[in-house]
PDB file of C-alpha atoms in Angstrom:
ATOM      1  CA  MET A 914      65.499 -53.184-105.945  1.00 74.00           C
ATOM      2  CA  LYS A 915      62.270 -55.010-105.110  1.00 75.00           C
ATOM      3  CA  ASP A 916      58.576 -54.770-105.802  1.00 73.00           C
ATOM      4  CA  HIS A 917      56.108 -53.786-103.073  1.00 70.00           C
ATOM      5  CA  VAL A 918      55.864 -57.392-101.875  1.00 71.00           C
ATOM      6  CA  LYS A 919      59.197 -59.190-102.018  1.00 71.00           C
ATOM      7  CA  SER A 920      62.761 -58.987-103.265  1.00 74.00           C
ATOM      8  CA  LEU A 921      63.879 -61.493-105.902  1.00 70.00           C
ATOM      9  CA  LYS A 922      65.968 -64.269-104.360  1.00 71.00           C
ATOM     10  CA  THR A 923      66.357 -66.401-107.484  1.00 70.00           C
ATOM     11  CA  GLY A 924      68.175 -65.783-110.751  1.00 69.00           C
ATOM     12  CA  GLY A 925      70.556 -62.864-110.366  1.00 70.00           C
ATOM     13  CA  GLY A 926      68.809 -61.644-107.215  1.00 72.00           C
ATOM     14  CA  SER A 927      67.602 -58.123-106.515  1.00 79.00           C
ATOM     15  CA  LEU A 928      70.939 -56.317-106.300  1.00 80.00           C
ATOM     16  CA  ILE A 929      71.732 -54.025-109.194  1.00 82.00           C
ATOM     17  CA  GLU A 930      74.762 -51.791-109.585  1.00 84.00           C
ATOM     18  CA  ARG A 931      73.938 -50.001-112.838  1.00 86.00           C
ATOM     19  CA  PRO A 932      70.640 -48.630-114.223  1.00 86.00           C
ATOM     20  CA  GLU A 933      70.823 -50.862-117.312  1.00 87.00           C
ATOM     21  CA  GLN A 934      70.487 -53.910-115.039  1.00 86.00           C
ATOM     22  CA  ILE A 935      66.890 -52.927-114.222  1.00 85.00           C
ATOM     23  CA  ARG A 936      65.650 -54.571-117.437  1.00 88.00           C
ATOM     24  CA  ILE A 937      67.287 -57.864-116.464  1.00 87.00           C
ATOM     25  CA  LEU A 938      65.775 -57.707-112.981  1.00 83.00           C
ATOM     26  CA  LEU A 939      62.309 -56.984-114.395  1.00 84.00           C
ATOM     27  CA  ALA A 940      62.592 -59.893-116.845  1.00 87.00           C
ATOM     28  CA  GLU A 941      63.751 -62.278-114.106  1.00 85.00           C
ATOM     29  CA  THR A 942      60.951 -61.118-111.799  1.00 82.00           C
ATOM     30  CA  ALA A 943      58.409 -61.814-114.551  1.00 82.00           C
ATOM     31  CA  HIS A 944      59.999 -65.219-115.176  1.00 84.00           C
ATOM     32  CA  PHE A 945      60.232 -66.380-111.560  1.00 83.00           C
ATOM     33  CA  ARG A 946      57.277 -64.573-109.955  1.00 79.00           C
ATOM     34  CA  GLY A 947      54.926 -63.748-112.817  1.00 82.00           C
ATOM     35  CA  GLN A 948      54.548 -60.007-112.306  1.00 81.00           C
ATOM     36  CA  ILE A 949      55.633 -56.908-110.434  1.00 79.00           C
ATOM     37  CA  GLU A 950      53.406 -56.400-107.386  1.00 82.00           C
ATOM     38  CA  GLY A 951      52.399 -52.787-106.746  1.00 84.00           C
ATOM     39  CA  GLY A 952      55.444 -51.082-108.257  1.00 82.00           C
ATOM     40  CA  LEU A 953      59.181 -50.938-107.612  1.00 80.00           C
ATOM     41  CA  CYS A 954      61.119 -49.924-104.513  1.00 80.00           C
ATOM     42  CA  VAL A 955      64.749 -48.858-104.764  1.00 81.00           C
ATOM     43  CA  ARG A 956      66.754 -49.328-101.598  1.00 77.00           C
ATOM     44  CA  ARG A 957      70.235 -48.136-100.740  1.00 81.00           C
ATOM     45  CA  PHE A 958      72.825 -50.899-100.513  1.00 83.00           C
ATOM     46  CA  GLU A 959      74.292 -51.351 -97.042  1.00 88.00           C
ATOM     47  CA  VAL A 960      76.825 -53.906 -95.829  1.00 91.00           C
ATOM     48  CA  PHE A 961      75.456 -56.122 -93.057  1.00 94.00           C
ATOM     49  CA  MET A 962      77.318 -58.461 -90.754  1.00 96.00           C
ATOM     50  CA  PRO A 963      76.798 -62.107 -91.716  1.00 94.00           C
ATOM     51  CA  SER A 964      74.213 -64.076 -89.736  1.00 94.00           C
ATOM     52  CA  THR A 965      72.872 -61.042 -87.841  1.00 96.00           C
ATOM     53  CA  GLU A 966      69.424 -60.809 -89.412  1.00 94.00           C
ATOM     54  CA  ARG A 967      66.634 -61.538 -86.916  1.00 95.00           C
ATOM     55  CA  ARG A 968      62.868 -61.671 -87.358  1.00 94.00           C
ATOM     56  CA  TYR A 969      60.561 -60.180 -84.755  1.00 96.00           C
ATOM     57  CA  PHE A 970      56.791 -60.446 -84.800  1.00 95.00           C
ATOM     58  CA  VAL A 971      54.474 -57.732 -83.540  1.00 95.00           C
ATOM     59  CA  VAL A 972      51.025 -58.760 -82.303  1.00 95.00           C
ATOM     60  CA  GLY A 973      48.669 -56.088 -80.995  1.00 94.00           C
ATOM     61  CA  GLY A 974      51.475 -53.537 -80.813  1.00 95.00           C
ATOM     62  CA  GLN A 975      53.718 -55.819 -78.723  1.00 96.00           C
ATOM     63  CA  PRO A 976      56.937 -57.019 -80.391  1.00 97.00           C
ATOM     64  CA  ALA A 977      58.452 -60.368 -79.485  1.00 96.00           C
ATOM     65  CA  SER A 978      61.688 -62.228 -80.171  1.00 96.00           C
ATOM     66  CA  ALA A 979      61.892 -65.943 -80.959  1.00 93.00           C
ATOM     67  CA  ASP A 980      64.016 -66.777 -77.941  1.00 89.00           C
ATOM     68  CA  GLY A 981      62.363 -64.412 -75.474  1.00 88.00           C
ATOM     69  CA  SER A 982      65.374 -62.086 -75.405  1.00 90.00           C
ATOM     70  CA  SER A 983      64.989 -58.334 -75.322  1.00 94.00           C
ATOM     71  CA  VAL A 984      63.583 -56.649 -78.395  1.00 98.00           C
ATOM     72  CA  PRO A 985      65.771 -53.872 -79.860  1.00 98.00           C
ATOM     73  CA  GLU A 986      64.565 -50.286 -79.513  1.00 98.00           C
ATOM     74  CA  ILE A 987      64.343 -49.944 -83.303  1.00 98.00           C
ATOM     75  CA  VAL A 988      61.666 -52.693 -83.341  1.00 98.00           C
ATOM     76  CA  TRP A 989      59.739 -51.065 -80.469  1.00 98.00           C
ATOM     77  CA  ASN A 990      59.788 -47.777 -82.413  1.00 98.00           C
ATOM     78  CA  CYS A 991      58.444 -49.527 -85.499  1.00 97.00           C
ATOM     79  CA  ALA A 992      55.741 -51.282 -83.452  1.00 97.00           C
ATOM     80  CA  GLY A 993      54.630 -47.917 -82.077  1.00 96.00           C
ATOM     81  CA  ARG A 994      54.356 -46.321 -85.500  1.00 96.00           C
ATOM     82  CA  LEU A 995      52.390 -48.986 -87.354  1.00 94.00           C
ATOM     83  CA  ALA A 996      48.819 -49.431 -86.177  1.00 92.00           C
ATOM     84  CA  LEU A 997      48.490 -52.979 -87.516  1.00 93.00           C
ATOM     85  CA  PRO A 998      47.254 -56.056 -85.649  1.00 94.00           C
ATOM     86  CA  PHE A 999      50.139 -58.252 -86.865  1.00 94.00           C
ATOM     87  CA  PHE A1000      53.387 -57.862 -88.797  1.00 94.00           C
ATOM     88  CA  SER A1001      56.985 -59.014 -88.952  1.00 93.00           C
ATOM     89  CA  VAL A1002      60.093 -56.845 -88.615  1.00 95.00           C
ATOM     90  CA  ASP A1003      63.457 -58.063 -89.903  1.00 94.00           C
ATOM     91  CA  VAL A1004      66.519 -56.400 -88.394  1.00 96.00           C
ATOM     92  CA  ALA A1005      70.190 -56.788 -89.335  1.00 96.00           C
ATOM     93  CA  MET A1006      73.403 -55.251 -88.021  1.00 97.00           C
ATOM     94  CA  ARG A1007      75.519 -53.112 -90.315  1.00 96.00           C
ATOM     95  CA  LYS A1008      79.286 -53.448 -90.281  1.00 94.00           C
ATOM     96  CA  ASP A1009      79.462 -50.294 -88.124  1.00 95.00           C
ATOM     97  CA  GLY A1010      77.259 -51.928 -85.450  1.00 96.00           C
ATOM     98  CA  ALA A1011      74.068 -49.990 -86.222  1.00 97.00           C
ATOM     99  CA  LEU A1012      70.849 -52.001 -86.318  1.00 98.00           C
ATOM    100  CA  ARG A1013      68.712 -51.466 -89.394  1.00 97.00           C
ATOM    101  CA  ILE A1014      65.213 -52.577 -90.282  1.00 95.00           C
ATOM    102  CA  VAL A1015      65.619 -54.375 -93.584  1.00 89.00           C
ATOM    103  CA  GLU A1016      61.996 -55.366 -94.092  1.00 87.00           C
ATOM    104  CA  VAL A1017      58.548 -55.065 -92.563  1.00 90.00           C
ATOM    105  CA  GLY A1018      56.003 -57.652 -93.662  1.00 86.00           C
ATOM    106  CA  ASP A1019      52.265 -58.039 -93.206  1.00 80.00           C
ATOM    107  CA  GLY A1020      52.490 -61.795 -92.817  1.00 69.00           C
ATOM    108  CA  GLN A1021      51.442 -62.743 -96.339  1.00 68.00           C
ATOM    109  CA  VAL A1022      54.953 -63.827 -97.273  1.00 63.00           C
ATOM    110  CA  SER A1023      56.523 -64.110 -93.818  1.00 65.00           C
ATOM    111  CA  ASP A1024      58.115 -67.393 -92.881  1.00 77.00           C
ATOM    112  CA  LEU A1025      58.957 -68.337 -89.301  1.00 84.00           C
ATOM    113  CA  VAL A1026      62.668 -67.608 -89.887  1.00 84.00           C
ATOM    114  CA  GLY A1027      64.376 -68.263 -86.552  1.00 87.00           C
ATOM    115  CA  TRP A1028      61.119 -69.239 -84.823  1.00 92.00           C
ATOM    116  CA  ASN A1029      59.622 -72.654 -84.264  1.00 89.00           C
ATOM    117  CA  VAL A1030      55.896 -73.345 -84.423  1.00 91.00           C
ATOM    118  CA  GLU A1031      55.498 -73.496 -80.639  1.00 91.00           C
ATOM    119  CA  GLN A1032      57.127 -70.078 -80.164  1.00 92.00           C
ATOM    120  CA  PHE A1033      54.921 -68.573 -82.853  1.00 90.00           C
ATOM    121  CA  VAL A1034      51.733 -70.098 -81.441  1.00 91.00           C
ATOM    122  CA  ALA A1035      52.643 -68.760 -77.972  1.00 90.00           C
ATOM    123  CA  LEU A1036      52.464 -65.201 -79.374  1.00 88.00           C
ATOM    124  CA  TRP A1037      48.739 -65.638 -79.772  1.00 88.00           C
ATOM    125  CA  GLY A1038      48.378 -67.053 -76.221  1.00 81.00           C
TER     126      GLY A1038
END
């Protein structure tokens, strides 16, 4: 569970297994972040392979990877559906090998995860 901006990565985290845990998550969100932003999102739990999450940035409809490698089709599809000048797309691999988009961000809370400053600046070339 997360709010419209970010999942909770402190305290008990954002994973809940029973409805009664929602109150704890809301209290921890208020404690660590101050408030719920925009409402709550409930996501299905999926098992991802360790260390497979990658961040892609999309600038002007063109997705890019940190190391210049090919961009997965799922990211291209996302880039084609969102008419935004800039956003990030985080992708992870499930245990069955399927790639899943785990988060799309508008850059307000995006870090360079997996990118260095030079690679990021080159996007804006």
